[in-house]
mmCIF file of C-alpha atoms and ligand atoms in Angstrom:
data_model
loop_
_atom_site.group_PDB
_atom_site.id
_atom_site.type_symbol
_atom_site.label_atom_id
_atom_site.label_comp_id
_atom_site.label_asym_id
_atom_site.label_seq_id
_atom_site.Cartn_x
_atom_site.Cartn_y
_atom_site.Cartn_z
ATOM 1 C CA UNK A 8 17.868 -16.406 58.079
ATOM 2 C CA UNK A 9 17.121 -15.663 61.848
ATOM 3 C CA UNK A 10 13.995 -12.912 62.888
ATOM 4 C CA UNK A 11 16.472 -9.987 63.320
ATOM 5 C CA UNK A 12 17.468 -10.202 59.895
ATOM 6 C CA UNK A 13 14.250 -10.883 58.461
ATOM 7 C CA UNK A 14 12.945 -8.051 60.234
ATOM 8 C CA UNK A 15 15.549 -5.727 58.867
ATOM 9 C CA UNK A 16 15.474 -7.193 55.654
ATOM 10 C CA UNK A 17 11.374 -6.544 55.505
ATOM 11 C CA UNK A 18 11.777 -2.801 56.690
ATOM 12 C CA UNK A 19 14.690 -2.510 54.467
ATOM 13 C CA UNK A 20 12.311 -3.692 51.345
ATOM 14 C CA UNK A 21 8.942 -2.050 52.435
ATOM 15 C CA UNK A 22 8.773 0.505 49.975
ATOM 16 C CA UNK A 23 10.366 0.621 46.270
ATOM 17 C CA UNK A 24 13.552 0.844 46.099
ATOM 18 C CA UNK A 25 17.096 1.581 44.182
ATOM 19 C CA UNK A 26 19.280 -1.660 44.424
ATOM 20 C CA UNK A 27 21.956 -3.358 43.205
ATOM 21 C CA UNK A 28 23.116 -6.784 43.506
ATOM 22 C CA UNK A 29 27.107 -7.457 43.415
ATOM 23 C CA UNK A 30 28.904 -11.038 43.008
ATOM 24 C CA UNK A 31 32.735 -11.684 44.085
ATOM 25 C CA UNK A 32 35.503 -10.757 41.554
ATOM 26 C CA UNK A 33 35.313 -13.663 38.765
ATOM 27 C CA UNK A 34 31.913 -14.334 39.511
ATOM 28 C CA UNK A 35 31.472 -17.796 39.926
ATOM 29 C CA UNK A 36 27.401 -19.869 38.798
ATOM 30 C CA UNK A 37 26.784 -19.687 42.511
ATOM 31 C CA UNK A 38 27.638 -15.896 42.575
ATOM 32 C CA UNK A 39 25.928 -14.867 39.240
ATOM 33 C CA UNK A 40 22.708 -16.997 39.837
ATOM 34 C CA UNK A 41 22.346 -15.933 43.194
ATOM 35 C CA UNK A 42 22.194 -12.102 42.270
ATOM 36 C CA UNK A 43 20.571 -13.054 38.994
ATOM 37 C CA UNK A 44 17.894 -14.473 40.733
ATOM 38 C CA UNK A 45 17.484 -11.943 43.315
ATOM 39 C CA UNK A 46 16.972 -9.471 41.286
ATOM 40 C CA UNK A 47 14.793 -10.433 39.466
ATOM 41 C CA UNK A 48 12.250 -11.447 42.257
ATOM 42 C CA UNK A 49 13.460 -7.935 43.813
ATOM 43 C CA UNK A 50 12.310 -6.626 40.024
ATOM 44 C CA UNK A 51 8.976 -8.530 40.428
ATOM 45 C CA UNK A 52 8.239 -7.195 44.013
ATOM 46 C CA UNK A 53 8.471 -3.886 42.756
ATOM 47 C CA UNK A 54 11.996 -2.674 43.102
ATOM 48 C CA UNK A 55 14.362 -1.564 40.939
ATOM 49 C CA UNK A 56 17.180 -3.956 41.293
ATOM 50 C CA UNK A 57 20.442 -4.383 38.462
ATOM 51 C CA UNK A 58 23.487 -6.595 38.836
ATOM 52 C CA UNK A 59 26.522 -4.946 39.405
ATOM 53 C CA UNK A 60 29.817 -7.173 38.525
ATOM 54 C CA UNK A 61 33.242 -6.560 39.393
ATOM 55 C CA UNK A 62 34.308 -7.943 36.417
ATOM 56 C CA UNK A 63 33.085 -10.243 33.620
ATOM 57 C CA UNK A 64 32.088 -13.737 34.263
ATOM 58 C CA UNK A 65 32.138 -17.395 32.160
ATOM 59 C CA UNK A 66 30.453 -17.866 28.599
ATOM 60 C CA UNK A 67 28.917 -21.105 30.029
ATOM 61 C CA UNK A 68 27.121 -18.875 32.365
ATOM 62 C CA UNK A 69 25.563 -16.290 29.711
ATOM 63 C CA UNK A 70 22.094 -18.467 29.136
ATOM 64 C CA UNK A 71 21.246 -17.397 33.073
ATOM 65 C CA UNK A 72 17.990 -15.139 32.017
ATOM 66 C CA UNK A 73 18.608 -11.487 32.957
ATOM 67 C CA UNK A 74 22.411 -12.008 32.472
ATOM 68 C CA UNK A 75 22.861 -9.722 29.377
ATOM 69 C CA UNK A 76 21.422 -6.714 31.485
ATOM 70 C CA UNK A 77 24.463 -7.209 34.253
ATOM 71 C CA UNK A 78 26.494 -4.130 34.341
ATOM 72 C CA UNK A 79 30.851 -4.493 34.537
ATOM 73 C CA UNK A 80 32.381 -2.478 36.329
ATOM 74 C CA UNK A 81 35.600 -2.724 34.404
ATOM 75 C CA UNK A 82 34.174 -1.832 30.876
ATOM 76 C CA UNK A 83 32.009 0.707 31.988
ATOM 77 C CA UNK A 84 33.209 2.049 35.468
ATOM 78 C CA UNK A 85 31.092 5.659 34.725
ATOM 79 C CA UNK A 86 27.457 4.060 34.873
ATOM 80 C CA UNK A 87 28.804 1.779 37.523
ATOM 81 C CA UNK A 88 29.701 4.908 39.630
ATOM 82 C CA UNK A 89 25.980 6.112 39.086
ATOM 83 C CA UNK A 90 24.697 3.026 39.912
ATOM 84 C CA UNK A 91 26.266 2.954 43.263
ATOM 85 C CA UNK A 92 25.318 6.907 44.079
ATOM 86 C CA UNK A 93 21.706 5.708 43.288
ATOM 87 C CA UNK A 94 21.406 2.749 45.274
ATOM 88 C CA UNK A 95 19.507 2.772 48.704
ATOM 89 C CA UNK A 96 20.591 -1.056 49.022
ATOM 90 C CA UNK A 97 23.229 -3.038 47.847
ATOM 91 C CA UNK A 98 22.940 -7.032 48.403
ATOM 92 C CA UNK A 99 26.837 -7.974 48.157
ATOM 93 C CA UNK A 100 26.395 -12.367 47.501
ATOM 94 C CA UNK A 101 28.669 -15.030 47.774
ATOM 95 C CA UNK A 102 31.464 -12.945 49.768
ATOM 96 C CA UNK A 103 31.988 -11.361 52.828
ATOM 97 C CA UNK A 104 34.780 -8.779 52.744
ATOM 98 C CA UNK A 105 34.658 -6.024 50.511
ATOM 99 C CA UNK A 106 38.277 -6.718 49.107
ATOM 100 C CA UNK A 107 36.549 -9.452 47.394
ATOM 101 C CA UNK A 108 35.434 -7.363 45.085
ATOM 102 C CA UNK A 109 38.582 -5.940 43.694
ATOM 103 C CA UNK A 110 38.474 -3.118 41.865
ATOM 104 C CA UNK A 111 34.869 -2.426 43.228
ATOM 105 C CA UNK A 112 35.872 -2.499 46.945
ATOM 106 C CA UNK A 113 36.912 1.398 46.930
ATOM 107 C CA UNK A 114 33.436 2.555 45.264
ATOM 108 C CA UNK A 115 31.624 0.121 47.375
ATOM 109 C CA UNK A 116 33.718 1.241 50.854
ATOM 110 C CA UNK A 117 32.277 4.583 50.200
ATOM 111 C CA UNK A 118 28.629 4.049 49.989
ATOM 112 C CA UNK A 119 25.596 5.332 51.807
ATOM 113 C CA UNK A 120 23.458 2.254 50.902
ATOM 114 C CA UNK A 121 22.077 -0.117 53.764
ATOM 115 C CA UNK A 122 24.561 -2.980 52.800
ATOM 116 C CA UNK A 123 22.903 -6.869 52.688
ATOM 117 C CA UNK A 124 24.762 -9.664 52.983
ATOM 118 C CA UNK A 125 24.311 -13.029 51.776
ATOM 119 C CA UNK A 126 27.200 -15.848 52.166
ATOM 120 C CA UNK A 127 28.216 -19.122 53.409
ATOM 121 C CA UNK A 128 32.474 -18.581 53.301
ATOM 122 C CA UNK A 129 34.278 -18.583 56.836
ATOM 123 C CA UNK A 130 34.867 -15.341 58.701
ATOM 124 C CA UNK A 131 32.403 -12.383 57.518
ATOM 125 C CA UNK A 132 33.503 -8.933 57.965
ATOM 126 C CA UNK A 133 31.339 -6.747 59.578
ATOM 127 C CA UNK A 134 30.573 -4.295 57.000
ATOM 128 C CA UNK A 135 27.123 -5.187 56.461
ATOM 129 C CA UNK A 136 24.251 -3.609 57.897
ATOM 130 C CA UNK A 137 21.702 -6.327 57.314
ATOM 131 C CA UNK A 138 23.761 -9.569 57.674
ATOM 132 C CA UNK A 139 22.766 -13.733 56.577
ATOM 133 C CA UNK A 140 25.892 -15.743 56.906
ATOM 134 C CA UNK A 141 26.241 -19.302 57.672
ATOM 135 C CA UNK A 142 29.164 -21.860 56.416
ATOM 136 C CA UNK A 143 26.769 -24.303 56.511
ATOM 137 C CA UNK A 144 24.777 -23.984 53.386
ATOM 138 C CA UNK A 145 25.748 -25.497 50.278
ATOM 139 C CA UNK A 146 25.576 -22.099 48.155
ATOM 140 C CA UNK A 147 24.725 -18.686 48.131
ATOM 141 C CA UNK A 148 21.950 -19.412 46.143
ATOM 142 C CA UNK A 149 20.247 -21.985 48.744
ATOM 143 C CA UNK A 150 20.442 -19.042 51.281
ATOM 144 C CA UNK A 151 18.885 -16.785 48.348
ATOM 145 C CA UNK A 152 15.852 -19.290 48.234
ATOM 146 C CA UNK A 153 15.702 -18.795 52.178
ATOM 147 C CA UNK A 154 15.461 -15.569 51.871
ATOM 148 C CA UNK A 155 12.918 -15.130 49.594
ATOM 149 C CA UNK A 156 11.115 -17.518 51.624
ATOM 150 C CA UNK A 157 11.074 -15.714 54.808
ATOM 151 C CA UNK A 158 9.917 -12.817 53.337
ATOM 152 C CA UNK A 159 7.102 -15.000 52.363
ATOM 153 C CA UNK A 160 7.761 -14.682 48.381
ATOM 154 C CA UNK A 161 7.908 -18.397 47.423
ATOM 155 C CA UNK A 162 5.446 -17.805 44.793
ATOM 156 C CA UNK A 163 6.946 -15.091 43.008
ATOM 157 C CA UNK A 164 9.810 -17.518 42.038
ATOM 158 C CA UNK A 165 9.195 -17.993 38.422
ATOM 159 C CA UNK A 166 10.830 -20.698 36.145
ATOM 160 C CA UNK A 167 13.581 -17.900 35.286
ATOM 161 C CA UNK A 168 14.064 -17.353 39.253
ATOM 162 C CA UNK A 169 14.328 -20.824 39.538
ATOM 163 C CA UNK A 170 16.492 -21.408 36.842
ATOM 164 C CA UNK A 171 19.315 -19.124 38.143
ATOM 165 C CA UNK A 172 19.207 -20.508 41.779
ATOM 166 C CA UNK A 173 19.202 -24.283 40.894
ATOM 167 C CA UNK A 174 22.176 -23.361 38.706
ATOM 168 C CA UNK A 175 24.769 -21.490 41.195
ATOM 169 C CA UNK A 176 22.825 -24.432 43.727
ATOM 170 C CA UNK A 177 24.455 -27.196 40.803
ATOM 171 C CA UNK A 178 27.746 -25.385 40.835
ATOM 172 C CA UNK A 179 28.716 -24.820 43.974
ATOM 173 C CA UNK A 180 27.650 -28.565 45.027
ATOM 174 C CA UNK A 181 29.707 -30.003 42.352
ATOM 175 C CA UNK A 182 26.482 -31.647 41.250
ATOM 176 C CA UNK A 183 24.873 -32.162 44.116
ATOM 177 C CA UNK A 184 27.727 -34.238 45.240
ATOM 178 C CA UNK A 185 30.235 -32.256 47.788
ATOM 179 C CA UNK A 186 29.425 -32.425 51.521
ATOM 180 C CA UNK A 187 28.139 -29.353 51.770
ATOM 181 C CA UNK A 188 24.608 -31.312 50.051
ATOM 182 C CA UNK A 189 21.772 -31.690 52.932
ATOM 183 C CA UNK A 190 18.075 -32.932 52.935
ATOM 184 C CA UNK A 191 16.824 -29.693 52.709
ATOM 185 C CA UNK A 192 19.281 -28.352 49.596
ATOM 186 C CA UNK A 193 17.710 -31.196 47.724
ATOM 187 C CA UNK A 194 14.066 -30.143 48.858
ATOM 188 C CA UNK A 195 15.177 -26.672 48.088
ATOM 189 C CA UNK A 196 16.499 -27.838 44.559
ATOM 190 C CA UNK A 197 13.150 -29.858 43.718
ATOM 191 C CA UNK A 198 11.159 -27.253 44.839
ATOM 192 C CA UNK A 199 12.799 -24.870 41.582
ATOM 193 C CA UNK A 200 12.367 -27.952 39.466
ATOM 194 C CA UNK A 201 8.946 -27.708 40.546
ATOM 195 C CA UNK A 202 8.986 -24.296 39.960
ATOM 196 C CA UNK A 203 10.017 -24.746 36.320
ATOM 197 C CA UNK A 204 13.868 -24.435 36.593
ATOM 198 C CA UNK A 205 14.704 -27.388 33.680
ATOM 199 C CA UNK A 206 17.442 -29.120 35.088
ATOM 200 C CA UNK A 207 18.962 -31.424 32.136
ATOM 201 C CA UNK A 208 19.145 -28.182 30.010
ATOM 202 C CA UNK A 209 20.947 -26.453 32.699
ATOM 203 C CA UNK A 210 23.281 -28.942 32.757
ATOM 204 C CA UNK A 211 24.099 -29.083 29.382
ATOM 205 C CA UNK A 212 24.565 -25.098 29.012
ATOM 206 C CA UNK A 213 27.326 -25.512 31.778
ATOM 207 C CA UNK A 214 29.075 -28.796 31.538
ATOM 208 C CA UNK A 215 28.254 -29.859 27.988
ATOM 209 C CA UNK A 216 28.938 -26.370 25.744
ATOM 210 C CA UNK A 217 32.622 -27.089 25.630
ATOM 211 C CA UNK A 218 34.868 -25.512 22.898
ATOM 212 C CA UNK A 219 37.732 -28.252 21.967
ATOM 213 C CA UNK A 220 40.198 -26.014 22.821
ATOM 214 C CA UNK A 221 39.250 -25.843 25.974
ATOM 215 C CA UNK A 222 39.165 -30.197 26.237
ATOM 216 C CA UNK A 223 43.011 -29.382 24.704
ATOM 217 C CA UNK A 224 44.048 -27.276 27.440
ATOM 218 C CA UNK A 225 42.275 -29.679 29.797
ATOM 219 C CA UNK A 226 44.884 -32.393 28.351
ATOM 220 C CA UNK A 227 47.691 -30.005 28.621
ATOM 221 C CA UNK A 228 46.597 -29.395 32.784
ATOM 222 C CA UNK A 229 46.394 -33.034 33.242
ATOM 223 C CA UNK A 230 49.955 -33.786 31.683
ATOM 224 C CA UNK A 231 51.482 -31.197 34.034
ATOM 225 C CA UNK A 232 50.073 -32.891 37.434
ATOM 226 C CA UNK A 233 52.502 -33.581 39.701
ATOM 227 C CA UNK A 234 51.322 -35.848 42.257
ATOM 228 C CA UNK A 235 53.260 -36.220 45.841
ATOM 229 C CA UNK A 236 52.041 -39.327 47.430
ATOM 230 C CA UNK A 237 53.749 -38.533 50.659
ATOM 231 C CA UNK A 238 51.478 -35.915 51.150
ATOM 232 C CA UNK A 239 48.466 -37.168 49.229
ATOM 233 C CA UNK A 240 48.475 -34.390 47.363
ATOM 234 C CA UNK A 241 48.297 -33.793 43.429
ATOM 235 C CA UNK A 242 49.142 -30.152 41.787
ATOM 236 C CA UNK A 243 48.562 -28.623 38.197
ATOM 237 C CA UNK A 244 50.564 -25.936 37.156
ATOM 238 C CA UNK A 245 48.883 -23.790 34.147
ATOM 239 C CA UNK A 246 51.515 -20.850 32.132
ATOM 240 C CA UNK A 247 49.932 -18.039 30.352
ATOM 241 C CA UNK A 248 52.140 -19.374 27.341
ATOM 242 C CA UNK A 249 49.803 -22.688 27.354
ATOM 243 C CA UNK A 250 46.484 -20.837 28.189
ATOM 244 C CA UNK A 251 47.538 -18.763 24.917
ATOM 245 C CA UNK A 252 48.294 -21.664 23.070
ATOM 246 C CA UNK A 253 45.011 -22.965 23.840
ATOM 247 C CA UNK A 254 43.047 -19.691 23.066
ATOM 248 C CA UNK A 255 42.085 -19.501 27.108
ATOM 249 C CA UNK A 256 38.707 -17.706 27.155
ATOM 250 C CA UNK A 257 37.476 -16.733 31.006
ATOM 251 C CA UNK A 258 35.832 -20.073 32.782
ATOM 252 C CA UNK A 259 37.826 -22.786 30.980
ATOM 253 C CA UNK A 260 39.843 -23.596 33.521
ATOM 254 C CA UNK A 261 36.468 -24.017 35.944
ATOM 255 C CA UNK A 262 36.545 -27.351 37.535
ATOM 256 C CA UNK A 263 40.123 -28.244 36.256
ATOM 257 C CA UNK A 264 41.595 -28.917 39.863
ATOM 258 C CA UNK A 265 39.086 -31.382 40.407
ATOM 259 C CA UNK A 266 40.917 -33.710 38.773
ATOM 260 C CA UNK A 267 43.797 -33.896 41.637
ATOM 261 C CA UNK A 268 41.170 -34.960 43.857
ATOM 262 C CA UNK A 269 39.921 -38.135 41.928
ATOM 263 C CA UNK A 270 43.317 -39.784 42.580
ATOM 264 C CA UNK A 271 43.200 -42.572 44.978
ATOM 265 C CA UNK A 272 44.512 -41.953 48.566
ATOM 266 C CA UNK A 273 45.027 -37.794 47.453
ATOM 267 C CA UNK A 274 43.031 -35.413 49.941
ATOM 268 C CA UNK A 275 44.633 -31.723 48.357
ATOM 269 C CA UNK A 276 44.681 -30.804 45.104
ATOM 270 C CA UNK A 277 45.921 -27.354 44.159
ATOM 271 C CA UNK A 278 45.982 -25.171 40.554
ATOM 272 C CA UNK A 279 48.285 -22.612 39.909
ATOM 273 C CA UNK A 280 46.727 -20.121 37.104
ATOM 274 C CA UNK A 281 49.510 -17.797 35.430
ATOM 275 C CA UNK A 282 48.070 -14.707 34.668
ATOM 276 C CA UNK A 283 50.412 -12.598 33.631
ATOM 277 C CA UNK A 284 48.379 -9.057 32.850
ATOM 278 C CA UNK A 285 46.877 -9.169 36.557
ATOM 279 C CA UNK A 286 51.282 -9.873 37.774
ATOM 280 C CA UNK A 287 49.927 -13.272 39.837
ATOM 281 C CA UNK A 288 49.213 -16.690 39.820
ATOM 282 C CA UNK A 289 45.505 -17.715 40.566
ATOM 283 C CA UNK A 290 45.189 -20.571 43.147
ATOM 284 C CA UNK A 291 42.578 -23.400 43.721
ATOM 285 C CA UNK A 292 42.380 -25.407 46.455
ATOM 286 C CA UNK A 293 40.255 -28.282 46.952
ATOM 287 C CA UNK A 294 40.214 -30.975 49.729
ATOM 288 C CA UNK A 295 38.579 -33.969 50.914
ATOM 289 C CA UNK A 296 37.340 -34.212 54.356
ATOM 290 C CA UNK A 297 38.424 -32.354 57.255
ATOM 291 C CA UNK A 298 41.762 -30.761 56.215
ATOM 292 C CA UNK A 299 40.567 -27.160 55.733
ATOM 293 C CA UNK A 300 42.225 -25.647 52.589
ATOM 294 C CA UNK A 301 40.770 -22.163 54.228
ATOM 295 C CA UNK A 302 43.055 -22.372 56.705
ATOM 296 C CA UNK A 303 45.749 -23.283 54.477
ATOM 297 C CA UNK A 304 44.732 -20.385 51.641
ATOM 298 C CA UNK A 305 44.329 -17.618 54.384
ATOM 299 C CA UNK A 306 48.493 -18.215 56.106
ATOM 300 C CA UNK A 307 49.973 -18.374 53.027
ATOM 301 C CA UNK A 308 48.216 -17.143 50.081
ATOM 302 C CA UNK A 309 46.590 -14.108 50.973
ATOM 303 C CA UNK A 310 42.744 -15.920 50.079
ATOM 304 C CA UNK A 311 40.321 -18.323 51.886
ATOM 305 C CA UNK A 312 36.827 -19.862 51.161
ATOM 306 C CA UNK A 313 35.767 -22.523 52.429
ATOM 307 C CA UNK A 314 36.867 -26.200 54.107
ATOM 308 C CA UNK A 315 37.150 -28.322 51.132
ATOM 309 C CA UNK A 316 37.206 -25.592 48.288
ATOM 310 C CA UNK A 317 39.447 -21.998 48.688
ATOM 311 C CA UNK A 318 41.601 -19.636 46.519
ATOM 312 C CA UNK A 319 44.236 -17.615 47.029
ATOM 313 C CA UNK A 320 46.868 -15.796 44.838
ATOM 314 C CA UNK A 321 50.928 -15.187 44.854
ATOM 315 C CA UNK A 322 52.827 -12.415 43.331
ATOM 316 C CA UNK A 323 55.961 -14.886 42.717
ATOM 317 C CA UNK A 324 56.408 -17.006 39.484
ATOM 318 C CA UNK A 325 54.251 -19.764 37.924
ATOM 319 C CA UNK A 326 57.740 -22.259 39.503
ATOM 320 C CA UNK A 327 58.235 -20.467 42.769
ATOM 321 C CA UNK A 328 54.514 -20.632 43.690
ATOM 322 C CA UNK A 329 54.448 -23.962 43.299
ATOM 323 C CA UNK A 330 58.236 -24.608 44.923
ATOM 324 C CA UNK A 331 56.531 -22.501 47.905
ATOM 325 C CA UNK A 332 53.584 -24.544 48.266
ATOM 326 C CA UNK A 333 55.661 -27.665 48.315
ATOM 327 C CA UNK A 334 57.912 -25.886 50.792
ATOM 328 C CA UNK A 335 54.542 -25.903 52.969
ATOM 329 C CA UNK A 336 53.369 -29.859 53.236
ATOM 330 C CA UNK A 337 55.455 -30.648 55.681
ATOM 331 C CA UNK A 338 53.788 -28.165 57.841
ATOM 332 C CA UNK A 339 50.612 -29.705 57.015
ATOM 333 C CA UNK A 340 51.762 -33.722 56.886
ATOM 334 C CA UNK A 341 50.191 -34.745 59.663
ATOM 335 C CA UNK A 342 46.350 -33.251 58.980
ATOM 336 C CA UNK A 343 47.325 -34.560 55.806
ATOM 337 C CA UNK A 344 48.000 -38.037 56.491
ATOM 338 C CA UNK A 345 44.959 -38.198 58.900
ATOM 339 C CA UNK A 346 42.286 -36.262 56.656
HETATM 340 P P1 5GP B 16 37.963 -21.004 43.263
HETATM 341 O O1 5GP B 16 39.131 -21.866 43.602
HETATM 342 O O2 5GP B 16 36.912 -21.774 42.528
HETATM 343 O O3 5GP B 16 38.338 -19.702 42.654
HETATM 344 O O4 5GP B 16 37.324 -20.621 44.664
HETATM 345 C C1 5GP B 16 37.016 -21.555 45.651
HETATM 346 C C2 5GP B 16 36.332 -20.856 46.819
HETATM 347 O O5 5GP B 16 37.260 -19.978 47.444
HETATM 348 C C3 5GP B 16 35.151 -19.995 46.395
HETATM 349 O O6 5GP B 16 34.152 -20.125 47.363
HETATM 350 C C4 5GP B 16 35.711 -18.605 46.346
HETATM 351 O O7 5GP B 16 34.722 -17.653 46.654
HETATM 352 C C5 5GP B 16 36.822 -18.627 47.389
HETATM 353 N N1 5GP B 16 37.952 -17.819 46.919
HETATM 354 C C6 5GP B 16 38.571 -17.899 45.717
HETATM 355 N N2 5GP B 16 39.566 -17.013 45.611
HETATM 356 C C7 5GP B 16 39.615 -16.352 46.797
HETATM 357 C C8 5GP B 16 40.445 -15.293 47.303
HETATM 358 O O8 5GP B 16 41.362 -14.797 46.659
HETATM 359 N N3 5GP B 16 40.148 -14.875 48.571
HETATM 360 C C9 5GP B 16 39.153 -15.423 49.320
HETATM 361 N N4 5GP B 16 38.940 -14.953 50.568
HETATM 362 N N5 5GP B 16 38.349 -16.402 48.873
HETATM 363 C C10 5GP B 16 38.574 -16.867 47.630
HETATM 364 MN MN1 MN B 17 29.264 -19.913 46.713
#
């Protein structure tokens, strides 16, 4: 976080204040932790600070400490309203354009709060007034730990604190794994061990609490790849008629297009979510080195992200969304033979 911000940030916060913390629409570990975690230290420091969600997030996420006080918007859109009128700031984490919020972006468009900032996708909006963005980082929640840190709160990072950051830090690294991983996110992550957060338990609450219908459904994705070797790419199609089949709760489809990617010699693998209440079809995209799956999520699925990892969404069917995206590769077989 540069001195301008910092500076901003420490006016912003030098009396008590009304705030509330927001995540992305299907809050995400990263998303959830990092306002989990802010608020409480913002809680601590003597603010009162609530979550705010556009919508609800995973079961595997629910052990995050603080997480059965985080307010929906979509079940209870009245207090939400409140909330918003109330606040003096509102920290928006792990996005950078309101729209990200969905059905929040209206209430959020017309607030008089100081708006915060905290995000590492591609191409921030300018909506904020306080602003920490940088692709760089590895999660929202490693910028969450650098801001607490130039305010000069370390200490007030409890095991709970802790807890919350190393998780959306685990989630949005794939482990610890994706490039996005530096030096200092693994100082930064064994500084919250240090701090308490227990890390084996953590893992197990959100890699090792799975229902066996959601392993079934996981057998169903894989048995629908297609892969196209031409284009080192692999695809998974999902239908609402097999989520149903598989009693699809929210989250159990997390991680899913990962599998595309552990194919020898394939450098894009997509998903494509039916989801027939919202009228579209959820998209994943992941990548392997430079072939930016931004780029390709923001010209032709109305989404973005990041490099390796981006969404996006269609409005045609489950069979034309993925007939379109093989329409695409050619456009893209070059980068895609030299990724
Ligand atoms: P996922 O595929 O796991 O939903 O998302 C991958 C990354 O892309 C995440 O960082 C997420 O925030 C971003 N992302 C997912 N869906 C969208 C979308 O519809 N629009 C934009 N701009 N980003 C998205
Ligand atoms: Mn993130």
């Amino acid at each position: 976080m540069n001195s301008e911000a910092t500076g901003k940030l420490q006016q912003a916060l030098a009396s008590p204040r009304e705030i509330i913390l927001v995540p992305h629409y299907n809050p995400d570990g990263d998303a959830i932790g990092a306002c989990l975690g802010l608020c409480r230290y913002l809680g601590q420091s003597g603010h009162r600070a609530r979550v705010l969600a556009p919508n609800d997030f995973p079961q595997f996420l629910k052990w995050m400490p603080g997480s059965e006080g985080v307010l929906i918007y979509d079940r209870n859109p009245e207090t939400a309203r409140k909330a918003v009128a109330e606040a003096e700031l509102i920290f928006t984490l792990d996005f950078n354009a309101l729209d990200r919020c969905g059905p929040l972006c209206q209430l959020l468009s017309e607030a008089s709060a100081t708006f915060v900032m905290i995000d590492h996708h591609q191409a921030p909006d300018g909506y904020a007034h306080i602003q920490y963005s940088d692709v760089r980082m590895s999660s929202t929640c490693e910028m969450v730990y650098n801001t607490i840190e130039a305010l000069g709160g370390l200490d007030r990072i409890d095991a709970e604190t802790a807890s919350c950051l190393y998780a959306g830090m685990l989630t949005d690294t794939g482990s610890f794994k994706f490039a996005s991983t530096t030096p200092r996110t693994m100082r930064v992550a064994a500084d919250l061990m240090e701090r308490g957060a227990p890390h084996t338990e953590i893992h197990r609450h959100i890699y090792d609490t799975n229902r066996p219908q959601r392993l079934q459904l996981l057998g169903c994705a894989l048995s629908n790849l297609v892969i196209l070797p031409e284009y080192r790419t692999a695809y998974i199609t999902l239908s609402q008629d097999e989520l149903d089949a598989h009693g699809f709760q929210k989250g159990d489809t997390e991680g899913f297009v990962n599998y595309g990617l552990s194919i020898n010699n394939v450098v894009l693998a997509a998903i494509f979510i039916e989801n027939r209440e919202e009228g579209i079809v959820k998209i994943s995209l992941r990548s392997q080195g430079d072939f930016s799956v931004n780029d390709m999520s923001r010209k032709h699925f109305s989404g973005g992200g990041h490099i390796n990892a981006a969404g996006g969404r269609s409005e045609a069917s489950l069979e034309d969304t993925a007939a379109r995206f093989r329409a695409i590769l050619p456009e893209y077989e070059n980068q895609l033979q030299h990724a």
